[in-house]
């Protein structure tokens, strides 16, 4: 049996080199940028009107002369700008976003005007330069727009489109096969016998892979049968194969034997930890394989601590976890004989910052121990953290809402 740190070292030694590809922005939602994006042009690209109204040449007599009467000499519409030079005493009708014609330095909103015989009457005292959007006022050409590793969202795609970037280089996501083992398993919704178990690992692991930035290429369930397990492992399409169950020492546990039989080389098996002791890691050429334990909580914790950082590394991130320091509300102790990942509820409190309490139920078969927590602390055997001290918390997800966000309609 190896330690948690030794297992992490082994995994780090086997991180595949990330690869990238260039794709249309239409297909890039949720992908991770493979490099910084700088602005190929300034924004706004040209100086334009912020309002519907009239473009004019400001002069100081406007401070006293009311109403101001100017001759309308043309129009600058969005996509159809005014070509001439505007002189003092003249005005050009202008729309929001339209190019400011030469000579114009001020825009009067249409609400502050009236029209008479081809002239515009201005009923307010204008401020020079008002209601004009200046070229480059948002950002200059060459500014950093999006940093490497940004996970592309709807607004990121809009920004790329706005500056004319139609294709981006993104990391190739890790392609993962999910193989769930267990003759006792039935799918949610199927009829269930008294001695059967509903499969919760398949949907959990597939969803967790997607959340981590991986791509699920197949999900397969297999009976506890050596030959059947060998076949699905041998034929798995993913660069990464994640099995659940069948990795312990029972007579119906076939994953390790099957993987070895089809050419996988063991990197490690069994870690001094709770939960998740039987974790198995192996390789065959460029394919990596994890055998996660069958208990859903053990499978999840192994996924979060060992597999998720690997999937992140394939998307160009440093191997690691979102970790923060929090105040311990009431004492937490590891009474067991192995280092233990104790699930905790992390909360943000006004004034005191982050604090944690241990999740009430910690059983490795109790999914509520993970739905009711958002992180974990790792304590050595006999280790005890006292109330009011601080400790490091590994968070399941850097985005999970741990702030008490107000939500109102
Ligand atoms: P195993 O590691 O295969 O011995 O499984 C350990 C425990 O986890 C057993 O109680 C299994 O029934 C349960 N288990 C295994 N796979 C799953 C799964 N896909 N969904 C829910 N429970 C499972
Ligand atoms: Mg099993």
Coordinates of C-alpha atoms and ligand atoms in Angstrom, one line a residue:
X1 CA 0.0 0.0 0.0
X2 CA 1.3 3.5 -0.8
X3 CA 0.5 6.9 0.7
X4 CA -1.7 9.5 -0.7
X5 CA 1.3 11.7 -1.6
X6 CA 3.1 8.8 -3.3
X7 CA -0.1 8.0 -5.4
X8 CA -0.3 11.7 -6.4
X9 CA 3.4 11.6 -7.5
X10 CA 2.8 8.5 -9.6
X11 CA -0.2 10.2 -11.3
X12 CA 1.8 13.3 -12.0
X13 CA 4.5 11.2 -13.6
X14 CA 1.9 9.9 -16.1
X15 CA 0.1 13.1 -17.2
X16 CA -0.3 12.9 -21.0
X17 CA 1.0 15.9 -22.9
X18 CA -1.9 18.3 -23.6
X19 CA -2.8 18.7 -27.3
X20 CA -4.7 21.5 -28.9
X21 CA -6.8 22.2 -31.9
X22 CA -8.3 25.2 -33.7
X23 CA -12.1 25.2 -33.9
X24 CA -14.9 27.6 -34.9
X25 CA -16.2 29.7 -32.0
X26 CA -19.6 28.1 -32.7
X27 CA -18.3 24.8 -31.4
X28 CA -16.2 26.2 -28.6
X29 CA -18.7 26.7 -25.7
X30 CA -17.2 25.1 -22.6
X31 CA -13.8 24.5 -24.1
X32 CA -10.5 25.8 -22.5
X33 CA -8.4 28.3 -24.3
X34 CA -5.0 27.0 -25.3
X35 CA -3.5 30.5 -25.3
X36 CA -4.1 34.2 -24.5
X37 CA -6.3 36.1 -26.8
X38 CA -5.4 39.7 -27.6
X39 CA -7.5 42.2 -29.4
X40 CA -6.9 42.3 -33.1
X41 CA -8.6 45.8 -33.2
X42 CA -9.6 48.5 -30.7
X43 CA -13.1 48.6 -29.3
X44 CA -15.1 50.5 -30.3
X45 CA -13.5 50.3 -33.7
X46 CA -14.6 53.9 -34.7
X47 CA -15.9 56.9 -32.8
X48 CA -19.6 56.7 -32.8
X49 CA -22.8 58.1 -31.3
X50 CA -24.1 56.8 -28.0
X51 CA -27.6 58.1 -28.7
X52 CA -30.2 58.7 -31.5
X53 CA -30.1 62.4 -32.2
X54 CA -28.0 65.0 -34.0
X55 CA -24.3 65.4 -34.4
X56 CA -23.2 69.0 -34.1
X57 CA -20.1 71.2 -33.9
X58 CA -20.0 72.7 -30.4
X59 CA -19.4 76.4 -29.9
X60 CA -19.6 78.5 -26.7
X61 CA -22.4 80.7 -28.0
X62 CA -24.6 77.7 -27.3
X63 CA -24.3 78.6 -23.6
X64 CA -26.4 81.7 -24.0
X65 CA -28.4 81.3 -27.3
X66 CA -31.7 79.4 -26.8
X67 CA -33.1 77.6 -28.6
X68 CA -30.1 76.8 -30.8
X69 CA -31.1 76.5 -34.5
X70 CA -29.0 74.4 -36.8
X71 CA -29.4 73.3 -40.5
X72 CA -29.8 69.6 -41.0
X73 CA -27.5 68.7 -43.8
X74 CA -27.6 64.8 -43.9
X75 CA -27.7 61.6 -41.9
X76 CA -25.2 59.2 -40.4
X77 CA -27.0 55.9 -40.0
X78 CA -25.5 52.6 -38.6
X79 CA -23.7 51.0 -41.5
X80 CA -24.2 54.1 -43.7
X81 CA -22.1 57.0 -42.6
X82 CA -22.1 60.6 -43.6
X83 CA -19.3 61.4 -46.0
X84 CA -19.0 65.3 -45.8
X85 CA -17.5 67.7 -43.3
X86 CA -19.9 69.3 -40.8
X87 CA -19.5 73.0 -40.2
X88 CA -20.6 75.2 -37.3
X89 CA -24.3 76.0 -37.7
X90 CA -25.0 72.6 -39.2
X91 CA -26.3 69.3 -37.8
X92 CA -26.3 65.7 -39.0
X93 CA -29.1 63.3 -38.0
X94 CA -27.3 60.4 -36.3
X95 CA -28.3 56.9 -34.9
X96 CA -26.8 55.1 -31.9
X97 CA -23.6 53.3 -33.0
X98 CA -23.3 55.3 -36.3
X99 CA -20.0 56.9 -37.2
X100 CA -19.4 60.4 -36.0
X101 CA -18.9 62.5 -39.2
X102 CA -15.8 64.7 -39.6
X103 CA -16.2 68.0 -37.8
X104 CA -18.8 66.7 -35.2
X105 CA -17.7 66.8 -31.6
X106 CA -21.0 66.6 -29.7
X107 CA -24.3 64.7 -29.9
X108 CA -27.7 66.1 -28.9
X109 CA -30.3 63.4 -28.0
X110 CA -33.4 63.5 -30.1
X111 CA -35.5 64.0 -26.9
X112 CA -33.9 67.4 -26.4
X113 CA -34.7 68.7 -30.0
X114 CA -37.5 69.6 -32.3
X115 CA -37.5 70.1 -36.0
X116 CA -38.7 73.0 -38.2
X117 CA -38.3 73.6 -41.9
X118 CA -35.2 71.5 -42.3
X119 CA -33.6 72.8 -39.1
X120 CA -33.2 71.3 -35.7
X121 CA -34.0 73.3 -32.6
X122 CA -32.0 72.4 -29.5
X123 CA -33.8 73.0 -26.3
X124 CA -31.0 72.3 -23.8
X125 CA -27.5 73.7 -23.2
X126 CA -25.2 71.0 -24.5
X127 CA -21.9 69.9 -23.0
X128 CA -19.1 69.7 -25.5
X129 CA -18.2 66.0 -26.3
X130 CA -21.4 64.6 -24.8
X131 CA -22.9 61.2 -25.9
X132 CA -19.9 60.2 -28.0
X133 CA -18.3 56.8 -27.8
X134 CA -14.6 57.1 -28.6
X135 CA -12.6 54.6 -30.6
X136 CA -10.6 52.4 -28.3
X137 CA -12.2 53.6 -25.1
X138 CA -13.1 50.0 -24.1
X139 CA -9.7 48.5 -25.1
X140 CA -6.9 49.2 -27.5
X141 CA -5.6 46.9 -30.3
X142 CA -3.3 44.3 -28.7
X143 CA -4.9 44.4 -25.2
X144 CA -5.3 41.0 -23.4
X145 CA -9.0 40.0 -23.8
X146 CA -9.1 36.4 -22.5
X147 CA -6.4 34.6 -20.7
X148 CA -5.1 31.1 -21.5
X149 CA -7.3 28.4 -19.8
X150 CA -10.4 30.5 -19.7
X151 CA -13.4 28.2 -20.0
X152 CA -15.4 29.7 -22.8
X153 CA -18.9 31.0 -21.9
X154 CA -21.6 32.7 -23.9
X155 CA -20.2 36.2 -23.2
X156 CA -16.6 35.1 -24.0
X157 CA -17.9 33.8 -27.4
X158 CA -19.7 37.1 -27.9
X159 CA -16.5 39.1 -27.2
X160 CA -14.5 37.0 -29.7
X161 CA -17.2 37.5 -32.3
X162 CA -17.3 41.2 -31.6
X163 CA -13.6 41.6 -32.5
X164 CA -13.8 39.3 -35.6
X165 CA -12.1 36.2 -34.1
X166 CA -14.0 33.3 -35.7
X167 CA -11.7 30.4 -34.6
X168 CA -9.9 29.7 -31.4
X169 CA -7.2 27.3 -30.3
X170 CA -8.5 25.1 -27.4
X171 CA -7.2 22.1 -25.5
X172 CA -8.4 18.7 -26.7
X173 CA -10.5 17.4 -23.8
X174 CA -9.5 14.1 -22.3
X175 CA -11.6 11.3 -23.9
X176 CA -12.9 9.0 -21.2
X177 CA -14.6 5.6 -21.2
X178 CA -16.7 4.9 -18.2
X179 CA -17.0 1.2 -17.3
X180 CA -19.3 0.3 -14.4
X181 CA -19.0 -3.2 -12.9
X182 CA -21.5 -5.1 -10.7
X183 CA -23.9 -7.9 -11.3
X184 CA -26.2 -6.4 -8.6
X185 CA -26.7 -3.2 -10.5
X186 CA -29.9 -2.0 -12.2
X187 CA -30.6 1.3 -13.9
X188 CA -32.6 3.9 -12.3
X189 CA -36.2 3.5 -13.4
X190 CA -35.9 -0.3 -14.0
X191 CA -37.6 -2.9 -11.9
X192 CA -35.5 -3.8 -8.9
X193 CA -35.3 -7.0 -6.8
X194 CA -34.9 -6.8 -3.1
X195 CA -31.2 -7.7 -3.3
X196 CA -30.3 -5.4 -6.1
X197 CA -28.6 -2.0 -6.1
X198 CA -29.4 1.0 -8.3
X199 CA -26.5 2.1 -10.3
X200 CA -25.5 5.7 -9.2
X201 CA -21.8 5.6 -10.2
X202 CA -22.4 5.7 -14.0
X203 CA -24.3 9.0 -14.0
X204 CA -22.1 10.5 -11.3
X205 CA -18.8 9.7 -12.9
X206 CA -19.9 10.7 -16.4
X207 CA -21.3 14.0 -15.0
X208 CA -18.1 14.5 -12.9
X209 CA -15.9 14.0 -16.0
X210 CA -17.9 16.6 -17.9
X211 CA -17.7 19.0 -15.0
X212 CA -14.0 18.5 -14.8
X213 CA -13.6 19.3 -18.5
X214 CA -13.3 15.8 -20.0
X215 CA -15.4 14.2 -22.8
X216 CA -17.3 11.0 -22.1
X217 CA -16.9 8.8 -25.2
X218 CA -18.9 5.8 -23.9
X219 CA -20.6 4.5 -20.8
X220 CA -20.8 0.7 -20.4
X221 CA -22.1 -1.6 -17.6
X222 CA -20.6 -5.0 -17.2
X223 CA -21.4 -8.1 -15.0
X224 CA -18.9 -9.3 -12.5
X225 CA -17.5 -11.8 -14.9
X226 CA -13.7 -12.0 -15.7
X227 CA -14.1 -12.6 -19.5
X228 CA -16.8 -9.9 -20.0
X229 CA -14.7 -7.4 -17.9
X230 CA -11.6 -8.2 -20.0
X231 CA -13.5 -7.6 -23.2
X232 CA -14.9 -4.2 -22.2
X233 CA -11.6 -3.0 -20.9
X234 CA -9.7 -4.2 -24.0
X235 CA -12.2 -2.6 -26.4
X236 CA -12.6 0.7 -24.4
X237 CA -12.1 3.7 -26.8
X238 CA -11.1 6.4 -24.3
X239 CA -7.6 7.7 -23.7
X240 CA -8.6 7.3 -20.0
X241 CA -10.7 4.4 -18.8
X242 CA -12.5 4.8 -15.5
X243 CA -13.9 1.7 -14.0
X244 CA -16.0 1.5 -10.8
X245 CA -16.4 -1.5 -8.5
X246 CA -14.7 -4.9 -8.6
X247 CA -11.3 -3.6 -7.5
X248 CA -11.2 -5.1 -4.0
X249 CA -10.1 -8.6 -3.0
X250 CA -13.4 -10.4 -3.2
X251 CA -14.1 -13.4 -5.5
X252 CA -16.3 -11.2 -7.8
X253 CA -13.7 -8.4 -8.2
X254 CA -12.3 -8.7 -11.7
X255 CA -11.1 -5.3 -12.8
X256 CA -7.4 -5.5 -11.8
X257 CA -7.1 -9.1 -13.1
X258 CA -8.9 -8.2 -16.4
X259 CA -6.9 -5.1 -17.0
X260 CA -3.7 -6.9 -16.4
X261 CA -4.8 -9.8 -18.7
X262 CA -5.3 -7.4 -21.6
X263 CA -2.0 -5.8 -21.2
X264 CA -2.4 -3.0 -18.7
X265 CA 0.6 -2.5 -16.4
X266 CA -0.1 -1.7 -12.7
X267 CA 1.2 1.6 -11.6
X268 CA -0.3 1.3 -8.1
X269 CA -3.0 -0.5 -6.3
X270 CA -4.3 0.3 -2.8
X271 CA -3.7 3.6 -1.0
X272 CA -3.4 4.1 2.8
X273 CA -6.6 6.2 2.9
X274 CA -10.2 6.2 3.8
X275 CA -12.4 6.1 1.8
X276 CA -11.0 4.7 -1.4
X277 CA -8.4 2.2 -0.2
X278 CA -8.6 -0.1 -3.3
X279 CA -7.9 2.6 -5.9
X280 CA -6.0 1.1 -8.9
X281 CA -4.0 2.9 -11.6
X282 CA -2.5 1.3 -14.7
X283 CA -1.3 2.1 -18.2
X284 CA -1.2 0.4 -21.6
X285 CA 0.6 2.5 -24.2
X286 CA -1.1 5.9 -24.2
X287 CA -4.2 4.6 -22.4
X288 CA -4.5 5.2 -18.6
X289 CA -6.9 3.3 -16.4
X290 CA -8.3 4.0 -13.0
X291 CA -10.2 1.3 -11.0
X292 CA -12.3 3.3 -8.6
X293 CA -14.0 1.5 -5.7
X294 CA -17.7 0.6 -6.1
X295 CA -19.0 2.5 -3.1
X296 CA -20.3 5.7 -4.6
X297 CA -18.7 8.0 -2.0
X298 CA -15.4 6.2 -2.3
X299 CA -15.6 6.5 -6.1
X300 CA -16.5 10.2 -5.9
X301 CA -13.7 11.0 -3.4
X302 CA -11.1 9.1 -5.5
X303 CA -12.4 10.9 -8.6
X304 CA -12.1 14.4 -7.0
X305 CA -8.7 13.8 -5.5
X306 CA -6.9 11.8 -8.2
X307 CA -8.8 11.8 -11.5
X308 CA -10.1 15.4 -11.7
X309 CA -6.7 17.1 -11.4
X310 CA -5.4 14.8 -14.2
X311 CA -8.3 15.8 -16.5
X312 CA -7.6 19.4 -15.6
X313 CA -3.9 18.9 -16.4
X314 CA -4.9 17.7 -19.9
X315 CA -6.7 21.0 -20.3
X316 CA -3.5 22.9 -19.5
X317 CA -4.1 23.5 -15.7
X318 CA -1.4 22.8 -13.1
X319 CA -2.2 19.5 -11.3
X320 CA -4.0 20.5 -8.1
X321 CA -7.2 21.3 -6.2
X322 CA -9.1 24.4 -5.2
X323 CA -7.8 24.8 -1.6
X324 CA -8.7 27.4 1.0
X325 CA -8.1 28.0 4.6
X326 CA -11.1 27.9 6.9
X327 CA -11.9 28.2 10.6
X328 CA -12.9 24.9 12.3
X329 CA -16.2 25.5 14.1
X330 CA -16.2 22.4 16.3
X331 CA -13.3 19.9 16.8
X332 CA -12.8 17.2 14.2
X333 CA -10.8 14.1 14.9
X334 CA -9.6 11.1 12.8
X335 CA -10.1 8.1 15.1
X336 CA -9.3 5.6 12.3
X337 CA -6.0 3.9 11.4
X338 CA -5.7 5.4 7.9
X339 CA -5.4 9.0 6.7
X340 CA -9.0 10.0 6.1
X341 CA -10.7 12.5 3.8
X342 CA -13.3 13.9 6.1
X343 CA -16.2 15.5 4.3
X344 CA -17.0 19.0 5.5
X345 CA -19.5 21.7 5.0
X346 CA -17.8 24.9 4.1
X347 CA -19.7 28.1 4.7
X348 CA -19.0 31.8 4.3
X349 CA -20.0 33.9 7.3
X350 CA -20.1 37.7 7.3
X351 CA -17.3 38.9 9.5
X352 CA -15.5 35.6 10.2
X353 CA -15.0 34.4 6.6
X354 CA -14.9 30.7 5.7
X355 CA -15.7 28.1 8.4
X356 CA -16.2 24.4 8.4
X357 CA -18.2 21.7 10.2
X358 CA -17.8 18.0 9.7
X359 CA -20.6 16.4 7.6
X360 CA -22.8 14.5 10.0
X361 CA -22.7 11.2 8.1
X362 CA -19.4 9.9 6.7
X363 CA -20.3 6.4 5.5
X364 CA -18.7 5.5 2.2
X365 CA -22.1 4.1 1.0
X366 CA -23.9 7.4 2.0
X367 CA -24.2 9.7 -0.9
X368 CA -25.7 12.4 1.3
X369 CA -22.3 12.7 2.9
X370 CA -21.1 14.3 -0.4
X371 CA -24.3 16.1 -1.4
X372 CA -24.3 17.6 2.1
X373 CA -20.7 18.8 1.9
X374 CA -18.6 20.9 -0.5
X375 CA -15.1 19.9 0.5
X376 CA -12.9 17.7 2.6
X377 CA -9.9 17.8 5.0
X378 CA -7.3 15.1 5.1
X379 CA -6.4 14.1 8.7
X380 CA -3.7 11.6 9.6
X381 CA -4.6 8.8 12.0
X382 CA -5.2 10.2 15.5
X383 CA -5.0 13.8 14.2
X384 CA -7.3 16.2 15.9
X385 CA -8.2 19.7 14.8
X386 CA -9.5 21.9 17.6
X387 CA -12.4 24.3 17.4
X388 CA -11.4 27.8 16.5
X389 CA -8.1 26.7 14.8
X390 CA -7.7 26.9 11.0
X391 CA -7.2 24.2 8.5
X392 CA -6.9 23.7 4.7
X393 CA -10.0 22.5 2.9
X394 CA -10.0 20.9 -0.5
X395 CA -13.1 22.0 -2.4
X396 CA -14.9 19.6 -4.7
X397 CA -15.5 22.4 -7.2
X398 CA -14.1 25.9 -7.4
X399 CA -17.4 27.1 -8.7
X400 CA -19.7 25.5 -6.3
X401 CA -21.7 28.2 -4.6
X402 CA -20.3 28.4 -1.1
X403 CA -21.3 32.1 -0.6
X404 CA -24.8 32.7 0.7
X405 CA -25.8 34.3 -2.5
X406 CA -28.9 36.4 -2.2
X407 CA -31.5 35.4 -4.8
X408 CA -34.5 37.6 -5.3
X409 CA -37.1 38.1 -7.9
Ligands
LIG1 P1 -17.5 -3.4 -5.1 O1 -16.3 -2.5 -4.9 O2 -17.8 -3.8 -6.4 O3 -17.4 -4.6 -4.1 O4 -18.7 -2.5 -4.6 C1 -18.8 -2.0 -3.2 C2 -20.2 -1.6 -2.9 O5 -20.6 -0.5 -3.8 C3 -21.2 -2.7 -3.1 O6 -22.2 -2.5 -2.1 C4 -21.9 -2.3 -4.4 O7 -23.2 -2.8 -4.5 C5 -21.8 -0.8 -4.4 N1 -21.7 -0.4 -5.8 C6 -20.8 -0.9 -6.8 N2 -21.0 -0.3 -7.9 C7 -22.1 0.6 -7.7 C8 -22.7 1.5 -8.6 N3 -22.4 1.6 -9.9 N4 -23.7 2.2 -8.1 C9 -24.1 2.1 -6.8 N5 -23.5 1.3 -5.9 C10 -22.5 0.5 -6.4
LIG2 MG1 -18.8 -5.2 -7.3

